[in-house]
mmCIF file of N, CA and C in Angstrom:
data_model
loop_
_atom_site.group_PDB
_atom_site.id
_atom_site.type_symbol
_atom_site.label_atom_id
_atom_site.label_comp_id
_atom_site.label_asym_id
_atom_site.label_seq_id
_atom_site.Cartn_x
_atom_site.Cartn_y
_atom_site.Cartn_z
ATOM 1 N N UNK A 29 95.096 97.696 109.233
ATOM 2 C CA UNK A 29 95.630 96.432 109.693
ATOM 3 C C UNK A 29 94.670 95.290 109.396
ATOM 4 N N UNK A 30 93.495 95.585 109.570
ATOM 5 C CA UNK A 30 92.660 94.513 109.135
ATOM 6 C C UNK A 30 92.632 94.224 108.007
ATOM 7 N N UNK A 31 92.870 94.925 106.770
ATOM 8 C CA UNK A 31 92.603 94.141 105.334
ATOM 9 C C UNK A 31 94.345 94.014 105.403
ATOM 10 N N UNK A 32 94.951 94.119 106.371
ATOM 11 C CA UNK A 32 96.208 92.788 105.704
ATOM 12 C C UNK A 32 95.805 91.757 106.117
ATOM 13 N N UNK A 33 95.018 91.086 107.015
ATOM 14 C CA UNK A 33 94.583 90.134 107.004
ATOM 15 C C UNK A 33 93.689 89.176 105.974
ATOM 16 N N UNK A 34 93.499 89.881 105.001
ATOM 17 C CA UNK A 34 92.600 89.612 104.049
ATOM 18 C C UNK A 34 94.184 88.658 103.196
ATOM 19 N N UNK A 35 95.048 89.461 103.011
ATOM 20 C CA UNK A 35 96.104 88.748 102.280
ATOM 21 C C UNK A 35 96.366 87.324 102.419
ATOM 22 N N UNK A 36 95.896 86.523 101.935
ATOM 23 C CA UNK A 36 96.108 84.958 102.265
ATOM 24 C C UNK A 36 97.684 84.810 101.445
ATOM 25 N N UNK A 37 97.864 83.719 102.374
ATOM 26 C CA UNK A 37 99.457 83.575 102.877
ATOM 27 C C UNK A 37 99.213 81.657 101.887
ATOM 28 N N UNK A 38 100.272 81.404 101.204
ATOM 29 C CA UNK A 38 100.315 80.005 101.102
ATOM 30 C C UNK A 38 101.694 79.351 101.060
ATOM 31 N N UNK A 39 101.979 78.907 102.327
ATOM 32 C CA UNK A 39 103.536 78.853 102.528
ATOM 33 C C UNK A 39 103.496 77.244 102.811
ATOM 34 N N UNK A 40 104.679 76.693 102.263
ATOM 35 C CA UNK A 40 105.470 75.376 102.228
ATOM 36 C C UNK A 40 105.744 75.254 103.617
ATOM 37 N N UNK A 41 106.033 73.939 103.482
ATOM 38 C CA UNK A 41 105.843 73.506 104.791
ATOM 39 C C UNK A 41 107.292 73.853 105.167
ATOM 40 N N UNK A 42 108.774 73.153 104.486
ATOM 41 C CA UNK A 42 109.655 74.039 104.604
ATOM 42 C C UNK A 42 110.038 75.017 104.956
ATOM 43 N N UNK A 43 109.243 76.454 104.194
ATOM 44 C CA UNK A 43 109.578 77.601 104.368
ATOM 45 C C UNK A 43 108.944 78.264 105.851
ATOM 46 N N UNK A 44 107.865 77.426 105.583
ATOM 47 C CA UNK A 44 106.991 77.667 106.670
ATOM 48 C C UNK A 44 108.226 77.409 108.562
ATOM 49 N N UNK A 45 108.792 76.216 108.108
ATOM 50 C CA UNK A 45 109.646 76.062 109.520
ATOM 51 C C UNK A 45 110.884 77.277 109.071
ATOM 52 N N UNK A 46 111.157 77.723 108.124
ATOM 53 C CA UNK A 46 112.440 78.870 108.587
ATOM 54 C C UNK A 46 111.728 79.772 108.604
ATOM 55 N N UNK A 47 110.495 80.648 108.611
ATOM 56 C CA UNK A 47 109.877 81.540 109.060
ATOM 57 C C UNK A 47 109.691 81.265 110.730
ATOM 58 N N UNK A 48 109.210 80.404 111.233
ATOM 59 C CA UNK A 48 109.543 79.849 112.576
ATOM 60 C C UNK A 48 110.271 80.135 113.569
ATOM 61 N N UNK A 49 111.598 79.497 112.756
ATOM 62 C CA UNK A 49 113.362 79.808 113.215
ATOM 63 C C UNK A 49 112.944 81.207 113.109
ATOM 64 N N UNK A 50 112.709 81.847 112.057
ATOM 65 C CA UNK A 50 113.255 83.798 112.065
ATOM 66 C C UNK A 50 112.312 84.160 112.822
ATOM 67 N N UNK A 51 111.096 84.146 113.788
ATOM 68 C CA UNK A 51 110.243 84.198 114.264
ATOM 69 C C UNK A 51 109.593 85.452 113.475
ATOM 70 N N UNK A 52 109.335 85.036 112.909
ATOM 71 C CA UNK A 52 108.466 86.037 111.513
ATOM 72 C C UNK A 52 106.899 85.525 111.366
ATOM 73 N N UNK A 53 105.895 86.396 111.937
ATOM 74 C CA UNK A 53 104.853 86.122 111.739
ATOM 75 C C UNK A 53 103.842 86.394 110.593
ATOM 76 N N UNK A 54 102.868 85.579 110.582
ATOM 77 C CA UNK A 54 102.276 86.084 109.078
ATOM 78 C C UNK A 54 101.569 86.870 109.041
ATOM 79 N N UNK A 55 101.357 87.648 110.447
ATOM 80 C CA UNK A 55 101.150 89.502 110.141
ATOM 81 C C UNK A 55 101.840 90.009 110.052
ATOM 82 N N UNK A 56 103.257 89.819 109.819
ATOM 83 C CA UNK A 56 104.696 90.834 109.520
ATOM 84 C C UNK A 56 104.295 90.843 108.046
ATOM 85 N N UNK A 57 104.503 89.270 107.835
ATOM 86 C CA UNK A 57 104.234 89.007 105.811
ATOM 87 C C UNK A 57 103.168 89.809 105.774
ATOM 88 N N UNK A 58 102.021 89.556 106.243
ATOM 89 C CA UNK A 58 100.863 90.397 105.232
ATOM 90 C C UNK A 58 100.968 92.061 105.626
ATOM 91 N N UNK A 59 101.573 92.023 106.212
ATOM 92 C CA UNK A 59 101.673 93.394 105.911
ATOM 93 C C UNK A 59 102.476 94.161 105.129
ATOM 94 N N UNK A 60 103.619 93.647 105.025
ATOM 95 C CA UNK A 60 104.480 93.620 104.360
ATOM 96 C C UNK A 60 103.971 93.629 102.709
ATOM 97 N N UNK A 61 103.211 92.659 102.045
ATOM 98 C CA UNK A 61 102.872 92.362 100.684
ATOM 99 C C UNK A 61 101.843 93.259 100.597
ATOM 100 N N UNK A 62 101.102 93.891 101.685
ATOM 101 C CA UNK A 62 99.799 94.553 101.807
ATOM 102 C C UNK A 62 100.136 95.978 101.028
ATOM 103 N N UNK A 63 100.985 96.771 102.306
ATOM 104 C CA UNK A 63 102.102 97.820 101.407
ATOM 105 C C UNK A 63 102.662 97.414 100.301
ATOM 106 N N UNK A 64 103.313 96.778 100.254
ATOM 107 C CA UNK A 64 103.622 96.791 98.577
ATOM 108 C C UNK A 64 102.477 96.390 96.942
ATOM 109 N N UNK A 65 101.677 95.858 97.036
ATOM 110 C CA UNK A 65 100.620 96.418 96.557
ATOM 111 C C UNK A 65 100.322 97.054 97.089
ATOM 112 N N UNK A 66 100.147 98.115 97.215
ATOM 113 C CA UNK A 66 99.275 99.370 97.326
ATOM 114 C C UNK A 66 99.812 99.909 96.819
ATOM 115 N N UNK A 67 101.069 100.106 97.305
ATOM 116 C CA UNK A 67 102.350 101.779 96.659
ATOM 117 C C UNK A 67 103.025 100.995 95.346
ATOM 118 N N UNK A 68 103.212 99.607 95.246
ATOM 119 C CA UNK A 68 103.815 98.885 93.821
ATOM 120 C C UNK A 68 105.246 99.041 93.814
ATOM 121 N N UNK A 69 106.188 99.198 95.182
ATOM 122 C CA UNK A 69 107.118 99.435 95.702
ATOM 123 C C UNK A 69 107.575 98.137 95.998
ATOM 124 N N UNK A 70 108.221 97.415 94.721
ATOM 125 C CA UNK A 70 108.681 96.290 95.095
ATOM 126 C C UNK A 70 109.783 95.911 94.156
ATOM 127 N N UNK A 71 110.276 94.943 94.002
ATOM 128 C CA UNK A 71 111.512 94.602 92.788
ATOM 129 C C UNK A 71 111.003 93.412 92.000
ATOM 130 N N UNK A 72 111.473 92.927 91.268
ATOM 131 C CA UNK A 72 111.122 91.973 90.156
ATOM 132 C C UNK A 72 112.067 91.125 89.717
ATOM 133 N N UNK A 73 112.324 90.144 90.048
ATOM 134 C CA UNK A 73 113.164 88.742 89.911
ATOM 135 C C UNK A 73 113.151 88.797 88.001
ATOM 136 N N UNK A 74 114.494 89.029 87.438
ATOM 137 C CA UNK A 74 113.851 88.983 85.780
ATOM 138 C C UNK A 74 113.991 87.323 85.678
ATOM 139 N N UNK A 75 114.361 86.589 86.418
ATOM 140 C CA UNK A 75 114.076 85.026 85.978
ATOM 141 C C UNK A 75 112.556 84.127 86.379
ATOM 142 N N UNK A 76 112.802 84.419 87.490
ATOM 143 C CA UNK A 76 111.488 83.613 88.235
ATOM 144 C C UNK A 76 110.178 84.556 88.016
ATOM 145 N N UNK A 77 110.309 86.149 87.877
ATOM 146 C CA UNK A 77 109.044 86.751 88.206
ATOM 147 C C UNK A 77 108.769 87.103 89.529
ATOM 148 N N UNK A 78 109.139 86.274 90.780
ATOM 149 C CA UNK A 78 108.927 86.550 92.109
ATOM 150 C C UNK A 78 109.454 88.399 92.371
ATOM 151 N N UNK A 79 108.567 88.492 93.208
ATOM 152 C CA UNK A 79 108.565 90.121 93.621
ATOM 153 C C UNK A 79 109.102 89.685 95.144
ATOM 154 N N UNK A 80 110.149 90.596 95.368
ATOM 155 C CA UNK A 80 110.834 90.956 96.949
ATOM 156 C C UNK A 80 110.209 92.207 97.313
ATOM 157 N N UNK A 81 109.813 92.404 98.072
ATOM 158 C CA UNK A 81 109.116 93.830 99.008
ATOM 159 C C UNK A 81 109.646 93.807 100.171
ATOM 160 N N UNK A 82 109.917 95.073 100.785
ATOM 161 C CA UNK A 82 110.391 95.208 102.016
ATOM 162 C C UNK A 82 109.475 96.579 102.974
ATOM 163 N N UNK A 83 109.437 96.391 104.240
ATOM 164 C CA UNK A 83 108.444 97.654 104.525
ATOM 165 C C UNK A 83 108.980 97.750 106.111
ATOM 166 N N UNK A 84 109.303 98.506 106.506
ATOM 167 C CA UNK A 84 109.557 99.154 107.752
ATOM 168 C C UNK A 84 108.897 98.595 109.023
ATOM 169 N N UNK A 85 108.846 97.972 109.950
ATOM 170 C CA UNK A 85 107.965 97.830 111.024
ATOM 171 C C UNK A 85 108.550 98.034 112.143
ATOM 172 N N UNK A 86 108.219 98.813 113.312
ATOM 173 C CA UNK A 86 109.030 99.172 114.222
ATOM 174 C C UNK A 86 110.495 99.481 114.109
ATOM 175 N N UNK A 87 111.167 98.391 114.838
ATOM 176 C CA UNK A 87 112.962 98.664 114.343
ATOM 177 C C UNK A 87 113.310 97.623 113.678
ATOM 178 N N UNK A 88 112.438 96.831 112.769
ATOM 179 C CA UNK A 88 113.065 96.058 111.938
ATOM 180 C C UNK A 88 112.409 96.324 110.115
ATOM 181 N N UNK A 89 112.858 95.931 109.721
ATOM 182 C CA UNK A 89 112.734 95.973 107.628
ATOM 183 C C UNK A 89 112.429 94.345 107.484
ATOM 184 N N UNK A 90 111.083 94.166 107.100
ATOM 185 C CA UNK A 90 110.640 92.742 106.968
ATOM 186 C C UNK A 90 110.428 92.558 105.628
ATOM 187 N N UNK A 91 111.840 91.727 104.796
ATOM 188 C CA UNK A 91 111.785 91.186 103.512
ATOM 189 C C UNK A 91 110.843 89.873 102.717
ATOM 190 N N UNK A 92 110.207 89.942 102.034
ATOM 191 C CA UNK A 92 109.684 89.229 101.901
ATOM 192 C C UNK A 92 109.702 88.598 100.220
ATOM 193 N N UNK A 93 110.081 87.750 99.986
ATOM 194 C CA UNK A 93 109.955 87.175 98.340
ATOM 195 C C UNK A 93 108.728 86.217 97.945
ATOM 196 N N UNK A 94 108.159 87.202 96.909
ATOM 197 C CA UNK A 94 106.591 86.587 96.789
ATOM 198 C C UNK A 94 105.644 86.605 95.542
ATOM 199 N N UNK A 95 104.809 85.400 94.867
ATOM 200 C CA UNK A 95 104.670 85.785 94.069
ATOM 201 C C UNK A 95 103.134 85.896 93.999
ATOM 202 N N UNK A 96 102.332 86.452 92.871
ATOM 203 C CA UNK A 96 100.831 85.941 93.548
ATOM 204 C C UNK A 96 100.035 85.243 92.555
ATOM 205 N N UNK A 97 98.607 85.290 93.269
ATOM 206 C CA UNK A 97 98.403 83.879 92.704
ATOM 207 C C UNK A 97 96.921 83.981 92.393
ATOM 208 N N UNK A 98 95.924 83.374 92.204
ATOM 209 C CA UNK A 98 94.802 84.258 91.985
ATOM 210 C C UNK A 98 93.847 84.294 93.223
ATOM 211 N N UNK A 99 93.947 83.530 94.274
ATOM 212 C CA UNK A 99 93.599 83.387 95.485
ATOM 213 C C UNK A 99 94.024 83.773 96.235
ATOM 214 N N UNK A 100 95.589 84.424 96.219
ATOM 215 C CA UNK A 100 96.378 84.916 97.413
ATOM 216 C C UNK A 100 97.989 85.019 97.150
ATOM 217 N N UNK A 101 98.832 84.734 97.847
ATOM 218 C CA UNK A 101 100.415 84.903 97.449
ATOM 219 C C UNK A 101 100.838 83.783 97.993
ATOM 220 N N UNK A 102 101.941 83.243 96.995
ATOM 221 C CA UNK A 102 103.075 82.519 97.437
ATOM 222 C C UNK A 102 103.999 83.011 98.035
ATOM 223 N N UNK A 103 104.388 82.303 99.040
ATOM 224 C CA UNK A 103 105.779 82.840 99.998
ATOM 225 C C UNK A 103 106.850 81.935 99.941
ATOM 226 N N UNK A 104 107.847 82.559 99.567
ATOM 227 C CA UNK A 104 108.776 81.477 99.074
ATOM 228 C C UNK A 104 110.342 81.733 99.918
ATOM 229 N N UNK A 105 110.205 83.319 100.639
ATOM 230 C CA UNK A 105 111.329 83.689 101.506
ATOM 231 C C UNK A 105 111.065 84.286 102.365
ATOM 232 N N UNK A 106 111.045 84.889 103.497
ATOM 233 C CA UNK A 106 111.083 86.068 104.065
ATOM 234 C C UNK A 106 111.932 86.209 105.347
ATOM 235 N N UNK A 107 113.023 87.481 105.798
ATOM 236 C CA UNK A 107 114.191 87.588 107.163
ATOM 237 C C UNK A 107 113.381 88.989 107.027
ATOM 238 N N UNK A 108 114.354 89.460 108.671
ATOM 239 C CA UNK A 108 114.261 90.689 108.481
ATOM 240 C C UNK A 108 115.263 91.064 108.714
ATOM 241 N N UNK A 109 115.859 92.347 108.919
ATOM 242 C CA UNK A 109 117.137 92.703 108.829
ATOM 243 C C UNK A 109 116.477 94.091 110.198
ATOM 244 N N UNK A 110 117.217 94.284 111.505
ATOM 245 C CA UNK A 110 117.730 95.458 112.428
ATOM 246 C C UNK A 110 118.719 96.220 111.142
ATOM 247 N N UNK A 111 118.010 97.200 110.223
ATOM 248 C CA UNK A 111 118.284 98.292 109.756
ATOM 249 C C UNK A 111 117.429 99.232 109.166
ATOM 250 N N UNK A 112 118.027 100.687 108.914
ATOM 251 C CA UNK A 112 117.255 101.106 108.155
ATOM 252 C C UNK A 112 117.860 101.431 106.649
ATOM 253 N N UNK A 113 116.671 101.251 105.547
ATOM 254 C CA UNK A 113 116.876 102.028 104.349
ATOM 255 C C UNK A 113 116.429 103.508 103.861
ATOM 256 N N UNK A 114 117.559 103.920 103.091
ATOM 257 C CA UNK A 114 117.661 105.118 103.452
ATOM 258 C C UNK A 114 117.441 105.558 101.806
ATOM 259 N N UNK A 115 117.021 106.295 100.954
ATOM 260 C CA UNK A 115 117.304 107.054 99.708
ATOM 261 C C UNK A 115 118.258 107.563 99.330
ATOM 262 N N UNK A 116 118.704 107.228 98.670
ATOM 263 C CA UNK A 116 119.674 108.153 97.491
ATOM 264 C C UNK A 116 119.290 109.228 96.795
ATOM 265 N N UNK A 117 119.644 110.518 96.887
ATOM 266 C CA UNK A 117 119.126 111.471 95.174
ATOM 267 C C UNK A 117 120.341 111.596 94.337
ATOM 268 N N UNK A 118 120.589 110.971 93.879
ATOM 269 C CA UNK A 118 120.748 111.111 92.561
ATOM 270 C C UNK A 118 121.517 112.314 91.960
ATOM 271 N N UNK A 119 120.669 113.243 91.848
ATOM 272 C CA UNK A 119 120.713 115.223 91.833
ATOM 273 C C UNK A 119 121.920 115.112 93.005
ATOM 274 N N UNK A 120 121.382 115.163 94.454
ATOM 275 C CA UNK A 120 121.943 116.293 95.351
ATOM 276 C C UNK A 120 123.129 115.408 96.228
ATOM 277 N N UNK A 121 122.655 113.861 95.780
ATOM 278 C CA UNK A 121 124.124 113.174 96.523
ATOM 279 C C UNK A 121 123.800 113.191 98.007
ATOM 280 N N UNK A 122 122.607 113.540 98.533
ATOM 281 C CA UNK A 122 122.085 113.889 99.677
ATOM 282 C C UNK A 122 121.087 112.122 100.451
ATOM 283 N N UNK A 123 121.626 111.340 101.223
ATOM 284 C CA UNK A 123 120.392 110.518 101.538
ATOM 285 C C UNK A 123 119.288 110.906 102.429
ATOM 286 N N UNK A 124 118.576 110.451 102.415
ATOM 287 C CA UNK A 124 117.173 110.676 103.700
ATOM 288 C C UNK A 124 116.000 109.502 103.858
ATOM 289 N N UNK A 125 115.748 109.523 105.107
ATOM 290 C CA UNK A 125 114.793 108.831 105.453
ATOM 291 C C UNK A 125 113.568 108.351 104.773
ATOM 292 N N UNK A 126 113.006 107.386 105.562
ATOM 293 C CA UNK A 126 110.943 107.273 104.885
ATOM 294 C C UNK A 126 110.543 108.338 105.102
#
């Protein structure tokens, strides 16, 4: 938990008030971007480049759209969603958990 704190956050002032409204803190975000660099478990915008990551925290999935930067990450979205994601195989047609 402590080196998500290391993740510097550089959010608009804008975005910054609908993170607010979603009461989304910027230890949800850094943790969030923290896991996804690490595991590289993220998606890839083919226009903008921005990376969306999502990561499990308690009972919520905290999305985040982000790009980085050489000092830290841009934050340009982030909700969370009361659900869970689940896997697909492919093979067995079978889903399952994290």
């Amino acid at each position: 938990m402590e080196n998500d704190k290391r993740v510097r956050l550089f959010v608009d002032s804008a975005v910054r008030k609908e993170l607010e409204q979603r009461r989304l803190s910027d230890e949800e975000i850094q943790r969030t971007i923290s896991l996804s660099e690490k595991t590289g478990k993220k998606f890839v915008h083919p226009v903008t480049g921005h990376f969306l990551a999502g990561a499990r925290q308690d009972k919520v999935t905290i999305w985040v759209e982000y790009a980085p930067r050489e000092d830290g990450f841009d934050i340009y979205k982030a909700y969370q969603y009361r659900l869970e994601v689940f896997a697909w195989d492919l093979k067995t047609g079978n889903t399952r958990g994290d």
